[in-house]
Amino acid sequence: MAKNRNTFTPEDRLRTLIEENPNLLGVLSRFGLSFGFGDKKVREACKEDNVDMESFLAVCNFLCDRNYKDYKISLPTLMAYLRKAHTHFLDFLLPSIRRKLIEAINCTDINDVAFLLLKFFDDYVREVYNHMQHENDEVFSYVSHLLSGQVSETFRITEYSLNHVSMTEKLNELKDIFIRHYHVKDNEILTSALFDIIYCGNELNRHCDIENKLFIPEVEKLEKSLKLLALEKEVKEDKIHPSKVLIEVMTEREKEIICCVAKGMANKEIAEALCLSIHTVTTYRRNISAKLQIHSTAGLTIFAILHNLIDINEVNPHL
């Protein structure tokens, strides 16, 4: 079988990944892979350090703009990776930048503007800290409860994703202020600090992309699967047992309306989609419930799934 050159695979040498993208060094550390791996293949190194290989390869391929979707992501593993990334930013990278900025200021004439710039940076770091602590304490705890089968009715990952950004705007603004307005010559420490600020901004963007493109979709899948399990349980408790006879006596229009209900559409939306009046849709729904003896949206959704009227991925997870 020919190797897919567009994808890092378990049979690639780990050093090959680093040679092609040195930024993956941080990924190794956050997954818990040891340095000194010599010529080990990805499969061998992950097995030796007890690292989930598919999650590791998914992240590496994603960060290198390669095909990552063939690898299954472990949510616990990915959360551990994200937590370590938070530690890297909060305990190492941002404090290191601050130390360099202080030293750079001390190498020049001390003035109020310099200290205002440092305060600007400190305020920014505080925002990043609050953002990442919220993820650590609230979002990751929510997902951990999901993984244990506990569904919350007061929080959904979409609520978190709507306002989730990389938080690089102020960092870029600080960099531009130094470059364009802070007049100083021959300050190598400041130059080094600015390089670190640029690197930090890139890393924050990459980190945000992982959360938006890998983490959040996986959580949404988990939410949907748990919601459907809850719907099935509700149907069983209500003793709703769809039969083959019922599906055979239903009209095509009734089946269409059941599918719309399972997708989470309101009567008005169903009427517009099927070119019917709201009154007609209401009548259809009343007749369907009477015919099937199923009166809840959850029950109609399960009926549609069990009788292959709708694919499970089309079901509204928030029903």
C-alpha positions as CSV (number, residue, x, y, z in Angstrom):
1,M,0.0,0.0,0.0
2,A,1.5,3.3,-1.1
3,K,2.1,5.9,1.6
4,N,-0.1,9.0,1.4
5,R,2.4,11.8,1.1
6,N,-0.2,14.3,2.2
7,T,-0.7,12.8,5.6
8,F,1.5,12.0,8.6
9,T,1.0,8.3,9.4
10,P,1.9,5.9,12.2
11,E,4.8,4.6,10.1
12,D,6.5,8.0,9.8
13,R,9.6,8.6,11.8
14,L,8.8,11.1,14.6
15,R,11.8,13.1,13.7
16,T,10.4,13.5,10.2
17,L,7.4,15.4,11.6
18,I,9.8,17.8,13.5
19,E,12.0,18.3,10.5
20,E,9.1,19.3,8.3
21,N,7.5,21.6,11.0
22,P,9.7,22.5,14.0
23,N,6.6,24.1,15.7
24,L,5.4,20.5,16.4
25,L,8.0,20.3,19.2
26,G,5.4,21.9,21.4
27,V,2.8,19.4,20.4
28,L,5.1,16.5,21.4
29,S,5.6,18.0,24.8
30,R,1.8,18.7,25.4
31,F,0.9,15.1,24.4
32,G,3.6,13.8,26.8
33,L,5.9,12.4,24.2
34,S,9.5,12.2,25.4
35,F,12.5,13.7,23.6
36,G,15.4,11.5,22.7
37,F,13.2,9.4,20.4
38,G,15.9,8.7,17.9
39,D,14.5,7.0,14.8
40,K,11.4,5.7,16.4
41,K,8.2,5.7,14.3
42,V,5.2,7.6,15.5
43,R,3.5,4.3,16.4
44,E,6.5,3.1,18.5
45,A,6.9,6.4,20.3
46,C,3.3,6.8,21.2
47,K,3.1,3.2,22.5
48,E,6.2,3.7,24.6
49,D,4.9,6.9,26.2
50,N,1.3,5.6,26.4
51,V,0.0,8.4,24.1
52,D,-3.2,8.1,22.1
53,M,-1.6,7.9,18.6
54,E,-4.7,8.9,16.6
55,S,-5.3,12.1,18.6
56,F,-1.7,13.0,18.2
57,L,-1.7,12.4,14.5
58,A,-5.0,14.3,14.0
59,V,-3.5,17.4,15.7
60,C,-0.1,17.2,13.9
61,N,-1.8,16.8,10.5
62,F,-4.3,19.6,11.3
63,L,-1.5,22.0,12.3
64,C,0.4,21.2,9.1
65,D,-2.7,21.6,6.8
66,R,-2.8,17.9,6.0
67,N,-5.6,15.4,6.0
68,Y,-6.5,14.8,9.7
69,K,-10.0,13.5,9.4
70,D,-9.0,9.9,9.0
71,Y,-7.9,9.8,12.6
72,K,-10.2,9.4,15.6
73,I,-9.9,12.0,18.3
74,S,-10.1,11.0,22.0
75,L,-11.8,13.9,23.9
76,P,-10.0,13.1,27.2
77,T,-6.6,13.1,25.4
78,L,-7.4,16.3,23.5
79,M,-8.6,18.1,26.7
80,A,-5.3,17.1,28.4
81,Y,-3.4,18.6,25.5
82,L,-5.4,21.8,25.6
83,R,-4.8,22.1,29.4
84,K,-1.1,21.8,28.9
85,A,-1.2,24.4,26.1
86,H,-2.9,26.7,28.6
87,T,-0.1,26.1,31.1
88,H,2.5,26.8,28.4
89,F,0.9,30.2,27.6
90,L,0.2,31.3,31.2
91,D,3.2,29.9,33.1
92,F,5.9,30.1,30.5
93,L,5.5,32.1,27.3
94,L,3.6,35.2,28.5
95,P,5.8,35.6,31.7
96,S,8.9,35.2,29.6
97,I,7.7,38.0,27.3
98,R,7.0,40.2,30.3
99,R,10.5,39.7,31.7
100,K,12.0,40.7,28.4
101,L,9.8,43.8,28.2
102,I,10.9,44.9,31.7
103,E,14.5,44.4,30.8
104,A,14.0,46.3,27.5
105,I,12.5,49.2,29.3
106,N,15.3,49.2,31.9
107,C,17.8,49.5,29.0
108,T,16.2,52.8,27.9
109,D,15.1,56.0,29.5
110,I,12.4,55.0,32.0
111,N,9.3,57.0,31.4
112,D,5.5,56.9,31.9
113,V,4.8,55.6,28.4
114,A,7.0,52.6,28.9
115,F,5.1,51.6,32.1
116,L,1.8,52.2,30.3
117,L,2.9,49.7,27.7
118,L,3.8,47.2,30.4
119,K,0.4,47.8,32.0
120,F,-1.3,47.2,28.6
121,F,0.5,43.9,28.4
122,D,-0.4,43.0,32.0
123,D,-4.1,43.8,31.4
124,Y,-4.0,41.6,28.2
125,V,-2.4,38.7,30.1
126,R,-5.2,39.0,32.7
127,E,-7.8,38.6,30.0
128,V,-6.0,35.6,28.6
129,Y,-5.8,34.1,32.0
130,N,-9.5,34.6,32.7
131,H,-10.4,33.1,29.3
132,M,-8.3,30.0,29.8
133,Q,-9.3,29.5,33.4
134,H,-12.9,29.6,32.2
135,E,-12.1,26.8,29.8
136,N,-10.3,24.8,32.4
137,D,-12.9,25.2,35.1
138,E,-16.2,25.4,33.2
139,V,-15.9,24.1,29.7
140,F,-13.6,21.1,30.3
141,S,-15.6,20.2,33.4
142,Y,-18.8,20.3,31.4
143,V,-17.2,17.9,28.8
144,S,-15.9,15.6,31.6
145,H,-19.5,15.3,32.8
146,L,-20.6,14.5,29.3
147,L,-18.0,11.8,29.1
148,S,-19.4,10.3,32.3
149,G,-22.9,10.3,30.7
150,Q,-24.2,13.4,32.5
151,V,-26.1,15.8,30.3
152,S,-26.6,19.5,31.3
153,E,-29.8,21.3,30.4
154,T,-28.2,24.7,31.1
155,F,-25.2,24.7,28.9
156,R,-24.3,23.7,25.3
157,I,-20.9,23.8,23.6
158,T,-22.4,26.1,20.9
159,E,-22.9,28.8,23.6
160,Y,-19.1,28.7,24.2
161,S,-18.2,28.5,20.6
162,L,-20.2,31.6,19.5
163,N,-17.8,33.9,21.4
164,H,-14.6,31.8,21.1
165,V,-11.7,33.8,19.6
166,S,-8.0,33.5,19.6
167,M,-7.4,36.7,21.7
168,T,-4.6,38.0,19.5
169,E,-6.0,41.4,18.6
170,K,-4.6,43.2,21.7
171,L,-1.3,41.4,21.4
172,N,-0.9,42.5,17.8
173,E,-1.8,46.0,18.8
174,L,0.9,46.1,21.5
175,K,3.4,44.8,18.9
176,D,2.4,47.5,16.4
177,I,2.7,50.2,19.1
178,F,6.3,49.2,19.9
179,I,7.3,48.9,16.2
180,R,5.6,52.0,14.9
181,H,5.7,54.4,17.9
182,Y,8.2,53.4,20.6
183,H,11.4,55.1,19.4
184,V,14.5,53.3,20.6
185,K,17.8,52.1,18.9
186,D,19.9,49.1,19.3
187,N,17.7,47.3,21.8
188,E,18.2,43.6,21.2
189,I,16.1,42.6,24.2
190,L,13.1,44.5,22.8
191,T,13.6,42.9,19.5
192,S,13.7,39.5,21.1
193,A,10.5,40.3,23.0
194,L,8.8,41.4,19.8
195,F,9.8,38.1,18.1
196,D,8.3,36.2,21.1
197,I,5.1,38.3,20.8
198,I,4.7,37.4,17.2
199,Y,5.4,33.7,18.0
200,C,2.9,33.8,20.9
201,G,0.2,35.3,18.6
202,N,0.7,32.6,16.0
203,E,0.5,29.9,18.7
204,L,-2.7,31.4,20.1
205,N,-4.2,31.3,16.7
206,R,-3.2,27.7,16.2
207,H,-4.5,26.8,19.6
208,C,-7.9,28.5,18.9
209,D,-8.1,26.7,15.6
210,I,-7.6,23.3,17.3
211,E,-10.4,24.2,19.8
212,N,-12.8,25.4,17.0
213,K,-12.1,22.7,14.4
214,L,-11.2,19.6,16.5
215,F,-12.4,20.0,20.1
216,I,-15.8,21.7,19.6
217,P,-17.1,19.4,16.8
218,E,-16.2,16.3,18.9
219,V,-18.1,17.7,21.9
220,E,-21.1,18.4,19.6
221,K,-21.1,14.8,18.5
222,L,-21.0,13.6,22.1
223,E,-23.9,16.0,23.0
224,K,-25.9,14.7,20.1
225,S,-25.3,11.0,20.9
226,L,-26.2,11.5,24.6
227,K,-29.3,13.4,23.7
228,L,-30.5,10.7,21.4
229,L,-29.8,8.1,24.1
230,A,-32.0,10.1,26.4
231,L,-34.7,10.3,23.8
232,E,-34.6,6.5,23.4
233,K,-34.9,6.1,27.1
234,E,-37.8,8.5,27.2
235,V,-39.6,6.6,24.5
236,K,-39.1,3.3,26.3
237,E,-40.4,4.7,29.6
238,D,-43.4,6.0,27.7
239,K,-43.8,2.5,26.3
240,I,-43.8,3.7,22.7
241,H,-43.3,0.8,20.4
242,P,-43.5,1.7,16.7
243,S,-44.5,-1.2,14.5
244,K,-44.1,-2.0,10.8
245,V,-47.8,-1.7,10.3
246,L,-47.9,1.9,11.4
247,I,-45.3,3.0,8.9
248,E,-47.1,1.3,6.1
249,V,-50.4,3.1,6.7
250,M,-48.8,6.5,6.9
251,T,-48.9,8.8,3.8
252,E,-45.8,10.3,2.3
253,R,-46.9,13.8,3.4
254,E,-47.2,12.5,7.0
255,K,-43.7,11.0,6.8
256,E,-42.3,14.3,5.5
257,I,-43.8,16.2,8.4
258,I,-42.4,13.7,10.9
259,C,-39.0,14.3,9.4
260,C,-39.4,18.0,9.7
261,V,-40.4,17.6,13.4
262,A,-37.3,15.5,14.0
263,K,-35.1,18.2,12.5
264,G,-36.4,20.7,15.0
265,M,-38.6,22.7,12.7
266,A,-41.5,24.7,14.0
267,N,-44.9,24.5,12.3
268,K,-44.4,27.7,10.5
269,E,-41.0,26.5,9.1
270,I,-42.6,23.2,8.1
271,A,-45.5,25.0,6.3
272,E,-43.0,27.1,4.3
273,A,-40.8,24.2,3.5
274,L,-43.7,22.0,2.2
275,C,-45.8,24.9,0.8
276,L,-48.7,24.3,3.2
277,S,-50.7,26.5,5.5
278,I,-49.9,26.5,9.2
279,H,-53.4,25.2,9.8
280,T,-52.8,22.3,7.5
281,V,-49.6,21.4,9.2
282,T,-51.3,21.6,12.6
283,T,-54.0,19.3,11.4
284,Y,-51.4,16.8,10.0
285,R,-49.5,16.8,13.3
286,R,-52.7,16.2,15.3
287,N,-53.7,13.3,13.0
288,I,-50.2,11.8,13.1
289,S,-50.1,11.8,16.9
290,A,-53.6,10.2,17.0
291,K,-52.6,7.5,14.4
292,L,-49.3,6.6,16.1
293,Q,-50.3,7.4,19.7
294,I,-47.1,9.3,20.0
295,H,-47.6,12.9,21.3
296,S,-44.1,14.1,22.1
297,T,-41.5,15.4,19.8
298,A,-39.0,13.0,21.3
299,G,-41.3,10.1,20.5
300,L,-41.8,11.2,16.9
301,T,-38.1,11.7,16.5
302,I,-37.3,8.1,17.7
303,F,-40.1,6.8,15.4
304,A,-38.5,8.5,12.4
305,I,-35.0,7.1,13.3
306,L,-36.2,3.6,13.9
307,H,-38.1,3.5,10.6
308,N,-35.3,5.0,8.6
309,L,-37.3,8.1,7.7
310,I,-34.4,10.3,8.7
311,D,-30.6,9.9,9.3
312,I,-29.6,10.2,12.9
313,N,-27.1,13.0,12.0
314,E,-30.0,15.1,10.7
315,V,-31.8,15.1,14.1
316,N,-31.8,18.3,16.1
317,P,-29.6,17.4,19.2
318,H,-31.4,20.1,21.3
319,L,-34.9,18.6,21.0
